[in-house]
Coordinates of C-alpha atoms in Angstrom, one line a residue:
Chain Q
M4 CA 15.4 13.4 -26.9
E5 CA 11.9 11.7 -26.6
K6 CA 13.9 8.3 -27.3
L7 CA 16.9 8.9 -24.7
F8 CA 14.2 9.4 -22.7
Y9 CA 12.6 6.7 -22.5
F10 CA 16.0 4.2 -23.1
S11 CA 16.7 5.7 -19.7
D12 CA 13.3 5.0 -18.3
L13 CA 14.0 1.9 -18.9
F14 CA 17.9 1.6 -17.6
G15 CA 16.1 2.7 -14.2
V16 CA 13.4 -0.1 -14.4
A17 CA 16.0 -2.8 -15.3
V18 CA 18.8 -1.4 -12.3
F19 CA 15.9 -1.1 -10.1
S20 CA 14.9 -4.7 -10.6
I21 CA 18.2 -5.8 -10.1
T22 CA 18.1 -4.6 -6.3
G23 CA 14.9 -6.2 -5.5
A24 CA 16.2 -9.8 -6.8
L25 CA 19.1 -9.3 -4.5
M26 CA 17.0 -8.0 -1.3
A27 CA 14.8 -11.1 -2.0
G28 CA 17.8 -13.0 -2.2
R29 CA 18.8 -12.2 1.0
K30 CA 15.3 -12.7 2.1
S31 CA 15.7 -16.6 0.6
M32 CA 12.5 -16.0 -1.2
D33 CA 12.0 -18.3 -3.8
L34 CA 12.1 -17.8 -7.4
F35 CA 8.8 -16.3 -8.0
G36 CA 9.0 -14.4 -5.0
V37 CA 12.2 -12.9 -6.5
L38 CA 10.6 -12.0 -9.7
V39 CA 7.8 -10.5 -7.7
I40 CA 9.9 -8.2 -6.1
A41 CA 12.1 -7.1 -8.3
V42 CA 9.0 -5.8 -10.3
I43 CA 7.3 -4.1 -8.1
T44 CA 10.7 -2.5 -7.2
A45 CA 11.1 -1.5 -10.1
L46 CA 7.5 -0.2 -11.4
G47 CA 6.2 0.6 -7.6
G48 CA 6.5 4.2 -7.3
G49 CA 5.2 5.1 -11.3
T50 CA 2.5 3.0 -10.5
L51 CA 1.7 4.3 -7.2
R52 CA 1.9 7.6 -8.6
D53 CA -0.1 7.3 -12.1
A54 CA -2.9 5.8 -9.7
I55 CA -2.7 9.0 -7.2
L56 CA -2.0 11.2 -10.6
D57 CA -5.3 9.5 -11.7
N58 CA -2.5 9.5 -15.2
H59 CA -3.9 6.0 -16.9
P60 CA -3.1 4.3 -18.4
V61 CA -0.2 3.3 -16.3
A62 CA 3.4 3.1 -18.1
W63 CA 3.4 -1.2 -18.3
I64 CA 0.2 -1.7 -18.9
R65 CA 0.6 0.5 -21.8
D66 CA 3.9 -0.4 -23.0
D67 CA 4.5 -4.4 -21.8
T68 CA 8.5 -3.5 -22.7
Y69 CA 8.3 -1.9 -18.9
I70 CA 7.3 -5.9 -17.6
L71 CA 9.7 -7.4 -19.8
V72 CA 13.2 -5.6 -18.9
A73 CA 11.8 -5.9 -15.7
T74 CA 11.1 -9.3 -15.4
L75 CA 14.5 -10.1 -18.1
A76 CA 16.9 -7.9 -15.6
A77 CA 15.4 -10.3 -12.1
V78 CA 16.2 -13.7 -13.8
G79 CA 19.4 -12.3 -15.0
T80 CA 20.4 -11.2 -12.2
V81 CA 19.6 -14.6 -10.2
L82 CA 21.7 -16.1 -12.9
W83 CA 24.6 -14.7 -12.6
V84 CA 24.8 -14.8 -8.9
R85 CA 24.4 -18.6 -9.3
L86 CA 27.2 -19.0 -11.6
T87 CA 28.7 -17.8 -8.8
R88 CA 30.0 -14.2 -10.7
P89 CA 30.2 -11.6 -8.1
I90 CA 28.3 -8.9 -7.5
N91 CA 30.0 -5.3 -8.4
E92 CA 28.5 -3.4 -5.2
T93 CA 30.1 0.3 -6.5
G94 CA 29.1 -0.7 -9.8
L95 CA 25.4 -1.2 -8.6
L96 CA 25.1 1.9 -6.7
V97 CA 26.1 4.2 -8.9
A98 CA 23.5 2.3 -11.5
D99 CA 21.2 2.8 -8.6
A100 CA 22.1 6.3 -9.0
F101 CA 21.0 6.7 -12.2
G102 CA 17.9 5.1 -12.4
L103 CA 16.6 6.9 -8.8
A104 CA 17.9 10.9 -11.5
V105 CA 15.9 9.7 -14.3
F106 CA 12.5 8.2 -11.9
T107 CA 12.9 11.5 -10.5
V108 CA 13.1 13.9 -13.1
I109 CA 9.9 11.7 -15.0
G110 CA 7.9 11.8 -12.2
T111 CA 8.5 15.2 -11.3
E112 CA 7.3 16.6 -15.5
I113 CA 4.4 13.7 -15.4
A114 CA 3.0 16.1 -11.8
L115 CA 3.1 19.2 -13.8
Q116 CA 2.4 17.9 -17.0
H117 CA -1.3 17.2 -14.9
D118 CA -0.7 21.0 -13.6
T119 CA 0.1 19.9 -10.0
P120 CA 1.3 22.6 -7.4
V121 CA 4.9 23.0 -6.8
S122 CA 4.8 20.6 -3.4
A123 CA 2.7 17.9 -5.4
A124 CA 5.1 18.2 -8.4
V125 CA 7.8 17.4 -5.9
I126 CA 5.8 14.9 -3.7
M127 CA 5.5 13.0 -6.8
G128 CA 9.2 13.2 -8.3
V129 CA 9.7 11.7 -5.3
M130 CA 7.4 9.4 -4.9
T131 CA 8.3 7.8 -8.6
G132 CA 12.7 7.5 -7.2
V133 CA 11.6 5.9 -4.1
A134 CA 8.4 4.1 -3.7
G135 CA 9.6 1.7 -5.2
G136 CA 11.9 0.7 -2.8
V137 CA 10.0 1.1 -0.1
M138 CA 7.5 -1.2 -1.2
R139 CA 10.7 -4.1 -1.6
D140 CA 11.7 -3.3 2.2
V141 CA 8.2 -3.7 3.7
L142 CA 7.9 -6.5 1.8
C143 CA 10.9 -7.7 2.6
N144 CA 9.6 -6.8 6.3
E145 CA 12.6 -4.1 6.7
I146 CA 12.0 -0.6 7.7
P147 CA 12.3 1.0 4.5
M148 CA 16.0 1.1 4.0
I149 CA 15.8 5.7 2.7
F150 CA 14.9 6.3 6.2
Q151 CA 17.8 5.3 8.1
K152 CA 20.4 5.4 5.5
E153 CA 22.7 8.1 4.5
I154 CA 21.4 11.3 1.6
Y155 CA 18.9 9.6 -0.5
A156 CA 15.3 10.8 -1.3
T157 CA 17.1 14.3 -0.5
A158 CA 18.7 14.2 -3.4
C159 CA 15.6 13.7 -5.1
I160 CA 14.2 16.7 -3.1
A161 CA 17.0 18.6 -5.0
G162 CA 16.8 17.2 -8.3
S163 CA 13.0 17.6 -9.0
L164 CA 13.4 21.4 -7.3
V165 CA 15.8 21.9 -9.8
F166 CA 13.9 21.2 -12.7
I167 CA 11.1 22.7 -11.9
G168 CA 13.2 25.9 -10.9
L169 CA 14.8 25.5 -14.0
L170 CA 12.0 25.5 -16.0
E171 CA 10.3 28.4 -14.4
L172 CA 13.4 29.9 -15.3
G173 CA 12.9 29.6 -19.1
V174 CA 14.9 26.8 -19.4
A175 CA 15.1 24.7 -22.3
A176 CA 13.7 21.4 -21.0
W177 CA 16.6 19.3 -22.6
I178 CA 19.0 21.4 -20.4
A179 CA 17.0 21.3 -17.6
T180 CA 16.1 17.2 -17.5
C181 CA 19.6 16.9 -17.9
L182 CA 20.8 19.6 -15.0
S183 CA 18.6 18.5 -13.0
M184 CA 19.2 14.6 -13.4
A185 CA 23.0 15.6 -12.8
T186 CA 22.1 16.9 -9.5
V187 CA 20.6 13.8 -8.0
L188 CA 23.5 11.8 -9.2
L189 CA 25.8 13.8 -8.1
A190 CA 24.2 14.3 -4.6
R191 CA 24.0 11.0 -4.4
L192 CA 27.1 9.8 -5.6
A193 CA 28.5 12.4 -3.1
A194 CA 26.7 10.9 -0.2
I195 CA 27.6 7.4 -1.0
R196 CA 31.6 8.9 -1.4
W197 CA 31.5 10.7 1.8
R198 CA 29.2 8.6 3.4
L199 CA 27.4 12.0 4.5
S200 CA 23.6 11.8 6.1
L201 CA 21.3 13.4 7.5
P202 CA 20.9 14.3 11.2
R203 CA 18.9 11.2 12.9
F204 CA 15.8 12.3 15.6
H205 CA 16.0 10.2 18.3
L206 CA 13.2 10.1 20.9
L207 CA 13.8 6.9 22.6
D208 CA 15.3 8.1 25.5
R209 CA 12.5 11.0 26.0
I210 CA 9.0 9.3 25.6
Chain S
M8 CA -19.5 26.7 8.2
E9 CA -17.1 25.4 5.2
K10 CA -14.5 27.3 6.4
L11 CA -14.6 25.7 9.4
F12 CA -14.7 22.2 8.0
Y13 CA -11.9 23.4 6.1
F14 CA -9.6 24.3 9.2
S15 CA -10.5 21.3 11.5
D16 CA -9.7 19.1 8.2
L17 CA -5.8 21.0 8.3
F18 CA -6.5 21.0 12.5
G19 CA -6.5 17.0 11.4
V20 CA -3.6 17.4 9.6
A21 CA -1.2 18.9 11.7
V22 CA -2.5 16.5 14.9
F23 CA -1.9 13.4 12.7
S24 CA 1.9 14.7 11.0
I25 CA 2.4 15.3 15.2
T26 CA 1.7 11.5 15.6
G27 CA 3.9 10.8 12.5
A28 CA 6.8 12.5 13.6
L29 CA 6.7 11.4 17.1
M30 CA 6.7 7.6 15.8
A31 CA 9.6 8.7 13.1
G32 CA 11.7 9.6 16.2
R33 CA 11.7 6.8 18.5
K34 CA 12.9 5.1 15.0
S35 CA 15.9 7.7 15.5
M36 CA 15.1 7.7 11.5
D37 CA 16.7 10.7 9.6
L38 CA 15.2 14.2 9.8
F39 CA 13.5 13.0 5.8
G40 CA 12.5 9.6 7.2
V41 CA 10.5 11.8 10.0
L42 CA 9.1 14.7 7.2
V43 CA 8.1 11.7 4.9
I44 CA 6.3 9.5 7.7
A45 CA 4.8 12.7 9.1
V46 CA 3.2 13.9 5.8
I47 CA 2.3 9.8 5.0
T48 CA 0.3 10.1 8.5
A49 CA -1.3 12.8 7.9
L50 CA -2.4 12.6 4.0
G51 CA -2.2 8.7 3.6
G52 CA -6.0 7.6 4.4
G53 CA -7.3 10.6 2.6
T54 CA -5.2 9.3 -0.6
L55 CA -6.3 6.7 -0.4
R56 CA -9.6 7.1 -0.2
D57 CA -9.3 9.5 -2.8
A58 CA -7.9 7.1 -5.4
I59 CA -10.2 3.7 -4.1
L60 CA -13.3 6.2 -4.6
D61 CA -11.8 8.0 -8.0
N62 CA -12.3 11.1 -6.3
H63 CA -9.5 13.3 -8.6
P64 CA -7.6 15.3 -8.2
V65 CA -6.6 14.4 -4.6
A66 CA -6.8 17.1 -1.5
W67 CA -3.4 18.2 -1.4
I68 CA -2.4 18.4 -5.4
R69 CA -5.6 20.2 -5.3
D70 CA -4.2 22.4 -2.6
D71 CA -1.2 23.0 -1.3
T72 CA -2.0 24.5 1.7
Y73 CA -2.0 20.1 3.1
I74 CA 1.5 19.8 2.3
L75 CA 2.5 22.6 4.1
V76 CA 0.7 22.4 7.1
A77 CA 1.7 19.0 7.7
T78 CA 5.3 19.6 6.7
L79 CA 5.7 23.0 9.1
A80 CA 3.6 20.7 11.8
A81 CA 6.6 17.6 11.8
V82 CA 9.5 20.9 11.5
G83 CA 7.9 22.2 14.3
T84 CA 7.9 18.8 16.5
V85 CA 11.6 18.2 16.0
L86 CA 12.8 21.2 16.9
W87 CA 9.7 21.1 20.2
V88 CA 11.6 17.9 21.0
R89 CA 14.9 19.1 20.3
L90 CA 14.6 22.4 22.5
T91 CA 13.4 19.6 25.6
R92 CA 10.2 21.3 25.9
P93 CA 8.6 17.8 26.9
I94 CA 5.6 16.7 24.9
N95 CA 2.1 16.5 26.3
E96 CA 0.5 12.7 25.9
T97 CA -3.0 13.9 27.1
G98 CA -3.4 16.8 24.9
L99 CA -1.7 15.1 22.3
L100 CA -4.3 12.1 22.3
V101 CA -7.6 14.8 22.8
A102 CA -6.1 16.5 19.6
D103 CA -5.5 13.5 18.0
A104 CA -9.2 12.3 18.8
F105 CA -10.4 15.7 17.0
G106 CA -8.2 15.2 13.9
L107 CA -9.8 11.1 14.2
A108 CA -13.3 12.7 14.6
V109 CA -13.1 15.6 11.7
F110 CA -11.8 12.5 9.2
T111 CA -14.2 10.3 9.3
V112 CA -16.9 12.7 8.7
I113 CA -15.1 14.4 5.4
G114 CA -14.8 10.5 4.6
T115 CA -18.1 9.6 5.1
E116 CA -19.3 12.9 3.5
I117 CA -17.3 12.3 0.9
A118 CA -18.6 8.9 0.0
L119 CA -21.9 9.3 0.3
Q120 CA -21.3 12.8 -2.5
H121 CA -20.0 9.6 -4.9
D122 CA -23.5 8.0 -4.1
T123 CA -21.6 4.9 -2.4
P124 CA -24.0 2.4 -0.3
V125 CA -24.4 2.7 3.6
S126 CA -21.4 0.2 4.1
A127 CA -18.6 1.6 1.7
A128 CA -19.6 5.1 3.3
V129 CA -18.8 3.7 6.5
I130 CA -15.8 2.3 5.9
M131 CA -14.4 5.1 3.6
G132 CA -15.3 7.2 6.9
V133 CA -13.0 4.7 8.8
M134 CA -10.1 4.0 6.0
T135 CA -9.8 8.4 5.9
G136 CA -9.7 8.5 9.9
V137 CA -7.2 4.9 10.7
A138 CA -5.2 4.3 7.4
G139 CA -3.0 7.2 7.2
G140 CA -2.0 6.0 10.9
V141 CA -2.0 2.2 9.7
M142 CA 0.4 3.4 7.0
R143 CA 3.4 5.2 9.6
D144 CA 2.6 1.9 11.8
V145 CA 3.6 -0.5 8.9
L146 CA 6.4 1.9 7.2
C147 CA 8.0 1.9 10.9
N148 CA 7.7 -1.8 11.1
E149 CA 4.9 -2.4 13.9
I150 CA 2.3 -3.9 14.4
P151 CA -0.2 -1.2 13.2
M152 CA -1.7 0.1 16.9
I153 CA -5.4 0.0 15.8
F154 CA -5.2 -3.2 15.8
Q155 CA -4.1 -3.9 19.5
K156 CA -5.2 -0.8 21.5
E157 CA -8.0 0.3 23.2
I158 CA -11.1 1.3 21.3
Y159 CA -10.2 3.6 18.4
A160 CA -11.9 2.2 14.7
T161 CA -14.8 1.9 16.5
A162 CA -15.3 5.6 17.8
C163 CA -15.1 6.5 13.4
I164 CA -17.6 3.3 12.8
A165 CA -19.8 5.3 15.6
G166 CA -19.4 8.3 14.4
S167 CA -19.9 7.0 10.5
L168 CA -23.1 5.2 11.8
V169 CA -24.2 8.3 13.5
F170 CA -23.5 11.0 10.5
I171 CA -25.5 8.5 8.0
G172 CA -27.9 8.1 10.0
L173 CA -29.1 11.6 10.9
L174 CA -28.9 13.2 7.2
E175 CA -31.5 10.1 6.8
L176 CA -33.5 11.1 9.3
G177 CA -33.2 14.8 7.4
V178 CA -31.4 16.6 10.3
A179 CA -28.8 19.7 8.9
A180 CA -25.8 18.8 7.4
W181 CA -24.4 20.8 9.9
I182 CA -25.9 19.3 13.5
A183 CA -25.2 16.0 11.6
T184 CA -21.5 16.5 11.8
C185 CA -21.2 18.9 15.1
L186 CA -23.0 15.3 16.2
S187 CA -21.4 12.8 14.8
M188 CA -18.0 14.4 15.2
A189 CA -18.9 14.7 19.0
T190 CA -19.5 11.2 18.8
V191 CA -16.1 10.1 17.7
L192 CA -14.8 12.8 19.9
L193 CA -16.3 11.2 23.0
A194 CA -16.5 7.5 22.3
R195 CA -12.7 8.2 21.9
L196 CA -11.8 10.2 25.2
A197 CA -13.9 7.5 26.9
A198 CA -11.4 5.0 26.0
I199 CA -8.5 6.6 26.4
R200 CA -9.6 7.9 29.8
W201 CA -11.2 4.5 31.1
R202 CA -8.6 2.3 29.3
L203 CA -11.8 0.5 27.3
S204 CA -10.9 -2.4 24.7
L205 CA -12.3 -4.7 22.8
P206 CA -12.5 -8.1 23.6
R207 CA -9.0 -10.1 21.8
F208 CA -9.6 -13.2 19.3
H209 CA -6.8 -15.5 20.5
L210 CA -5.6 -18.4 18.6
L211 CA -2.3 -19.0 19.5
D212 CA -3.0 -22.3 21.7
R213 CA -5.1 -23.4 18.9
I214 CA -4.0 -23.6 15.7
Chain I
M14 CA -23.0 -18.6 -16.4
E15 CA -22.6 -14.9 -14.9
K16 CA -24.8 -15.6 -11.5
L17 CA -22.7 -18.6 -11.5
F18 CA -19.3 -16.4 -11.6
Y19 CA -21.1 -14.2 -9.6
F20 CA -21.6 -16.8 -6.9
S21 CA -17.6 -18.1 -6.7
D22 CA -16.5 -14.8 -6.7
L23 CA -18.6 -14.5 -3.3
F24 CA -17.2 -17.3 -2.3
G25 CA -14.2 -17.1 -2.6
V26 CA -14.3 -13.4 -0.7
A27 CA -15.7 -15.4 2.1
V28 CA -12.9 -17.9 2.3
F29 CA -10.3 -15.3 2.1
S30 CA -12.0 -13.4 4.7
I31 CA -12.0 -16.3 6.7
T32 CA -8.3 -16.6 6.4
G33 CA -7.8 -13.2 7.1
A34 CA -9.6 -13.9 10.4
L35 CA -7.9 -16.8 11.8
M36 CA -4.4 -14.7 11.2
A37 CA -5.6 -11.6 13.0
G38 CA -6.5 -14.1 16.0
R39 CA -2.9 -15.8 16.0
K40 CA -1.8 -12.4 16.1
S41 CA -4.7 -11.7 19.4
M42 CA -5.6 -8.4 17.6
D43 CA -8.9 -7.1 19.1
L44 CA -12.5 -7.6 17.5
F45 CA -12.2 -4.5 15.3
G46 CA -8.4 -6.2 14.4
V47 CA -9.7 -9.4 13.0
L48 CA -12.6 -7.7 11.3
V49 CA -10.6 -5.6 9.4
I50 CA -8.1 -7.4 8.5
A51 CA -10.5 -9.9 6.9
V52 CA -12.1 -7.2 5.2
I53 CA -8.7 -6.5 3.8
T54 CA -7.8 -9.4 2.9
A55 CA -10.9 -10.1 1.0
L56 CA -11.7 -7.4 -1.1
G57 CA -7.9 -6.2 -1.4
G58 CA -6.5 -7.7 -4.1
G59 CA -9.7 -6.5 -6.5
T60 CA -9.8 -3.3 -5.0
L61 CA -5.6 -2.7 -6.0
R62 CA -6.6 -4.2 -9.3
D63 CA -9.3 -1.6 -10.0
A64 CA -7.6 1.5 -8.8
I65 CA -4.8 0.7 -11.0
L66 CA -6.7 -0.8 -14.5
D67 CA -9.0 2.7 -13.6
N68 CA -12.0 0.6 -13.3
H69 CA -14.6 2.5 -11.1
P70 CA -16.6 2.0 -9.5
V71 CA -14.7 -0.8 -7.3
A72 CA -17.0 -3.6 -6.8
W73 CA -17.7 -3.7 -3.3
I74 CA -18.6 0.4 -4.0
R75 CA -21.2 -0.5 -6.5
D76 CA -22.9 -3.8 -4.4
D77 CA -22.8 -3.9 -0.7
T78 CA -23.3 -7.5 -0.9
Y79 CA -19.0 -7.9 -0.7
I80 CA -18.7 -6.4 2.7
L81 CA -21.5 -8.1 3.6
V82 CA -20.3 -11.6 2.5
A83 CA -16.7 -10.6 4.1
T84 CA -18.1 -9.6 7.5
L85 CA -20.4 -12.4 8.2
A86 CA -17.4 -14.8 7.3
A87 CA -15.3 -13.2 9.8
V88 CA -17.6 -13.0 12.4
G89 CA -18.6 -16.3 11.8
T90 CA -15.0 -17.6 11.9
V91 CA -14.7 -15.7 15.7
L92 CA -18.5 -17.5 16.9
W93 CA -16.7 -20.8 15.3
V94 CA -13.7 -20.9 17.1
R95 CA -15.0 -19.7 20.3
L96 CA -17.4 -22.3 20.7
T97 CA -14.2 -24.9 20.3
R98 CA -15.4 -26.4 17.0
P99 CA -11.8 -26.7 15.7
I100 CA -10.9 -25.9 11.8
N101 CA -11.0 -28.3 9.5
E102 CA -7.4 -27.1 7.6
T103 CA -7.1 -29.2 5.1
G104 CA -10.9 -28.0 4.0
L105 CA -10.0 -24.5 4.1
L106 CA -6.6 -25.0 2.2
V107 CA -8.9 -26.5 -0.8
A108 CA -11.8 -23.7 0.2
D109 CA -8.7 -21.2 -0.6
A110 CA -7.5 -23.2 -3.6
F111 CA -10.7 -23.0 -4.8
G112 CA -11.4 -18.7 -4.2
L113 CA -7.4 -18.0 -6.1
A114 CA -8.8 -20.1 -8.5
V115 CA -11.9 -17.6 -8.6
F116 CA -10.4 -14.1 -8.3
T117 CA -7.4 -15.1 -10.9
V118 CA -9.4 -16.0 -13.3
I119 CA -11.9 -12.7 -12.7
G120 CA -8.3 -10.5 -12.5
T121 CA -7.2 -11.9 -16.4
E122 CA -10.8 -11.6 -17.5
I123 CA -11.5 -7.5 -16.6
A124 CA -7.6 -6.8 -16.8
L125 CA -8.2 -8.0 -21.1
Q126 CA -11.7 -5.9 -20.5
H127 CA -9.5 -2.7 -20.7
D128 CA -7.4 -4.2 -23.4
T129 CA -4.2 -4.9 -21.6
P130 CA -1.6 -6.5 -22.8
V131 CA -1.2 -10.8 -22.0
S132 CA 1.8 -9.5 -19.3
A133 CA -0.5 -6.9 -17.8
A134 CA -3.6 -9.6 -17.4
V135 CA -1.1 -12.7 -16.2
I136 CA -0.2 -9.8 -13.7
M137 CA -3.4 -8.3 -13.0
G138 CA -4.7 -12.2 -12.8
V139 CA -2.1 -12.4 -10.0
M140 CA -2.4 -9.5 -8.3
T141 CA -6.2 -10.1 -7.7
G142 CA -5.7 -13.4 -6.6
V143 CA -2.5 -12.3 -3.9
A144 CA -2.7 -9.2 -3.5
G145 CA -5.2 -10.3 -0.7
G146 CA -3.3 -12.3 1.5
V147 CA 0.0 -9.8 0.8
M148 CA -2.2 -6.9 2.7
R149 CA -3.1 -9.5 5.6
D150 CA 0.8 -10.9 5.9
V151 CA 1.9 -7.2 5.7
L152 CA -0.2 -5.6 8.0
C153 CA 0.2 -8.6 10.4
N154 CA 4.3 -7.9 10.4
E155 CA 5.1 -11.3 8.5
I156 CA 6.8 -12.1 5.3
P157 CA 4.2 -12.7 3.2
M158 CA 3.5 -15.9 3.4
I159 CA 3.1 -16.0 -0.9
F160 CA 7.1 -15.5 -1.4
Q161 CA 7.6 -18.3 1.1
K162 CA 5.7 -21.5 0.5
E163 CA 4.6 -23.8 -2.0
I164 CA 4.2 -23.1 -5.0
Y165 CA 0.9 -20.3 -5.1
A166 CA 1.4 -17.2 -7.2
T167 CA 3.0 -20.0 -9.8
A168 CA -0.1 -21.4 -10.3
C169 CA -2.3 -17.8 -10.9
I170 CA 0.3 -17.3 -13.8
A171 CA 0.4 -21.3 -15.2
G172 CA -4.5 -20.7 -14.6
S173 CA -4.2 -17.2 -16.6
L174 CA -1.8 -18.0 -19.1
V175 CA -4.9 -20.7 -20.1
F176 CA -7.0 -18.7 -19.8
I177 CA -5.9 -15.9 -22.2
G178 CA -4.1 -19.0 -24.7
L179 CA -7.6 -20.3 -24.9
L180 CA -9.5 -17.2 -25.5
E181 CA -7.1 -16.2 -28.3
L182 CA -7.5 -20.1 -29.9
G183 CA -10.9 -19.0 -30.1
V184 CA -12.8 -21.5 -27.5
A185 CA -15.9 -20.2 -25.7
A186 CA -15.3 -18.3 -22.9
W187 CA -17.1 -20.3 -20.5
I188 CA -14.8 -23.1 -21.4
A189 CA -11.9 -21.0 -20.7
T190 CA -12.9 -20.5 -17.6
C191 CA -13.8 -23.7 -16.1
L192 CA -10.3 -25.2 -17.9
S193 CA -8.1 -22.2 -16.3
M194 CA -9.9 -22.6 -12.8
A195 CA -9.1 -25.9 -13.0
T196 CA -5.4 -25.4 -13.7
V197 CA -5.0 -22.7 -10.7
L198 CA -7.4 -25.5 -8.4
L199 CA -5.0 -28.8 -9.2
A200 CA -1.7 -26.8 -9.4
R201 CA -2.2 -25.5 -6.0
L202 CA -3.9 -29.1 -4.6
A203 CA -0.8 -30.8 -6.2
A204 CA 1.5 -28.4 -4.6
I205 CA -0.1 -28.6 -1.2
R206 CA -0.6 -32.9 -1.6
W207 CA 3.0 -33.2 -2.3
R208 CA 4.6 -30.0 -0.8
L209 CA 6.1 -29.3 -4.1
S210 CA 7.8 -25.2 -4.2
L211 CA 9.8 -23.6 -6.2
P212 CA 13.4 -23.4 -5.4
R213 CA 15.3 -20.8 -3.7
F214 CA 17.7 -17.7 -4.0
H215 CA 20.0 -18.1 -1.3
L216 CA 22.3 -14.8 -1.4
L217 CA 22.7 -14.7 2.7
D218 CA 26.5 -16.3 2.1
R219 CA 27.1 -14.1 -0.3
I220 CA 26.6 -10.1 0.0

C-alpha cells in the first residue's frame, strides 16, 4: 500500500513534468527553461505545502528520485516531440487527472498528520494539486489556467472533503484513499468530457 | 486589547479578501478562481512572513476562523455584486487602508518578537501589509499595483518605523500600536485624497 | 577566507540589486517600487533557498548588512542614472556574472551542509543564483529572462557540479570554491562574448 502510494506519487510527478515541458515549449523556451518549468510544475505544489506546514525536509530533498523522475519526464517529452511523434492530448488529460488525484490526497493526508483544522487540510490538498501548475503559468506569463478553465480545483476540493469525511466516519485509510482519488478522477474526467465549468463572475461592465 | 487586535486582524482579512474577489471578477474568473484569489490576497502576506520568519504554525492553520472569514467575505462580495448593488469605492479604500494599518503593525510586532533587526522588522511589516495584494496582481497577470500607484507601501514603512521608534522610547505597547496604525491610515487616506505619489524613475529613453 | 566569502556575497547582493533597480526603472515604477524590486532581486533567491531548506534565520534577518547594501545599491543606481551618467552595460554584465558565481557556490555549499543529495544541492545552487532575477521578471510582468536568453543558469549548474565534484575528490574547500566560481564566471562571460545559447524547443506549430 505504502509502495503503491509512492509510485503513484512519482507517476504524478512525471505527468506534471510533461505538462510543464509542453507549456514551456509553447513559449519557445530554451532547453534549460523547459527543464526548470517542468521540475517546478512537478514539485512546486508539494514544496510550497511543506514550507507552509513546516514539514521538513521536503520530499525531493529527502529522496532524489523525485528530481530524477521529473527531469527524465521533461527530457523524454522534448525528445518525443522532436521525433515528431504526435502528443495524445486525451491520454495526457487523463494522466493529468490521475496525478491531480494522487497529489490532492497526499497533500490532505500530510496536513492531517500535522493536526491542521479541516479547512486548512482541504487548502493543503488543493495547493498540492494545483500550485505547481499555477507557478508554471505565472512563469510563462499567463493567467493561471485553473482560474479560467472547466472544473479543476473544484475536483480537488471534493476529493479532499471525501477523504476527510471517510476518515472521520472510521473508514479504513486505504479505502478512503481509493474513494477520494476516484472522486477527483471522475469529477475531472466528467468535466473534460462534458466541458463542465463553474459560472464566471464578470465585473468588467460594472466597475 | 488582545481581543481588539484579533478582531481588527479578521477585519483586515475580510477587506483584503473583498479586494481580491473584485480584482478576480474584473478578470472574469470563475467562482473558484474568485475564491482562491480572495483567500490568497487576504492570507498571502502573513503566510509569506511566517514562512520566512519560521513562525509556525501560520495563523490560518492554527485557527480556522481566518479561512472562514476570507471565504465568507469573497462569497458575500460575489452575491452583493450579483444583486446589482453598487460598490462604494470610497468605503472600500478606507477599509483597505484600515486593513493595511492592522497588518503592518501585526507584521512588525511578530518580527520584533523574533528578535529581528529593525530593518528586517520593517520589511516584515511591509510584507505582511502588501504581499497579499502583490500575489493577487501577479496571479491576475498585472504589474503589481503597489509599484505603480500613489503612496501605499510607503505608508507601511512609516507606520512600521513609528511603531518601532515608540517602543524604543518606552511607550506602552497599546499606545504605540494605536499611533502607528493611525500613521498608516492617515498617510494612506491623505494619499488617496490628494493623489499623492512618489516620483517615478524612468529609464525607457536611456537604455 | 571566511571574510572574503562574506564580502563577495555582499558584492553579489549589490550587483543584483542594481539589475533590479534598472529593470524597475524600465517599467517606470516609482521610487518605492524600484527599492522593493531591487531588494527582492538581491535577496529573493537566498530567502527562497533558506525557506525550502529550513535554514533559519535567513541571512538578512540574522545580519542587517544585507538589506543595507541592497538598499544603498538601489538608491545609488537611481542617483547615478538621474545624474545622466551612462550605464556601463559591459561592466554590469561582468559584475552580474561574478555575483552569479558567488551565489551559486554559496547556495550549493549551504545545501551540502544540510546533507541534501547532489541533485538537490545543484538545484539549491541554481535557485540561489537565479531565483531573485526570476522574481524580478515576474513582478515586472515579463517572461523570466533566464528562460529565454543565452546560457545563464546552465553556467550555475556547471559551477555547482564542479564544486561538488572537487569536494568529493578531496580537494580543499577554498580551491573547490575558487575553481567552481571561475567555472560560472567563464561560462557566463563566454556566453556573453559569443552569444552562446541553448537550442530552443518550439511547439507552437504543433499543438
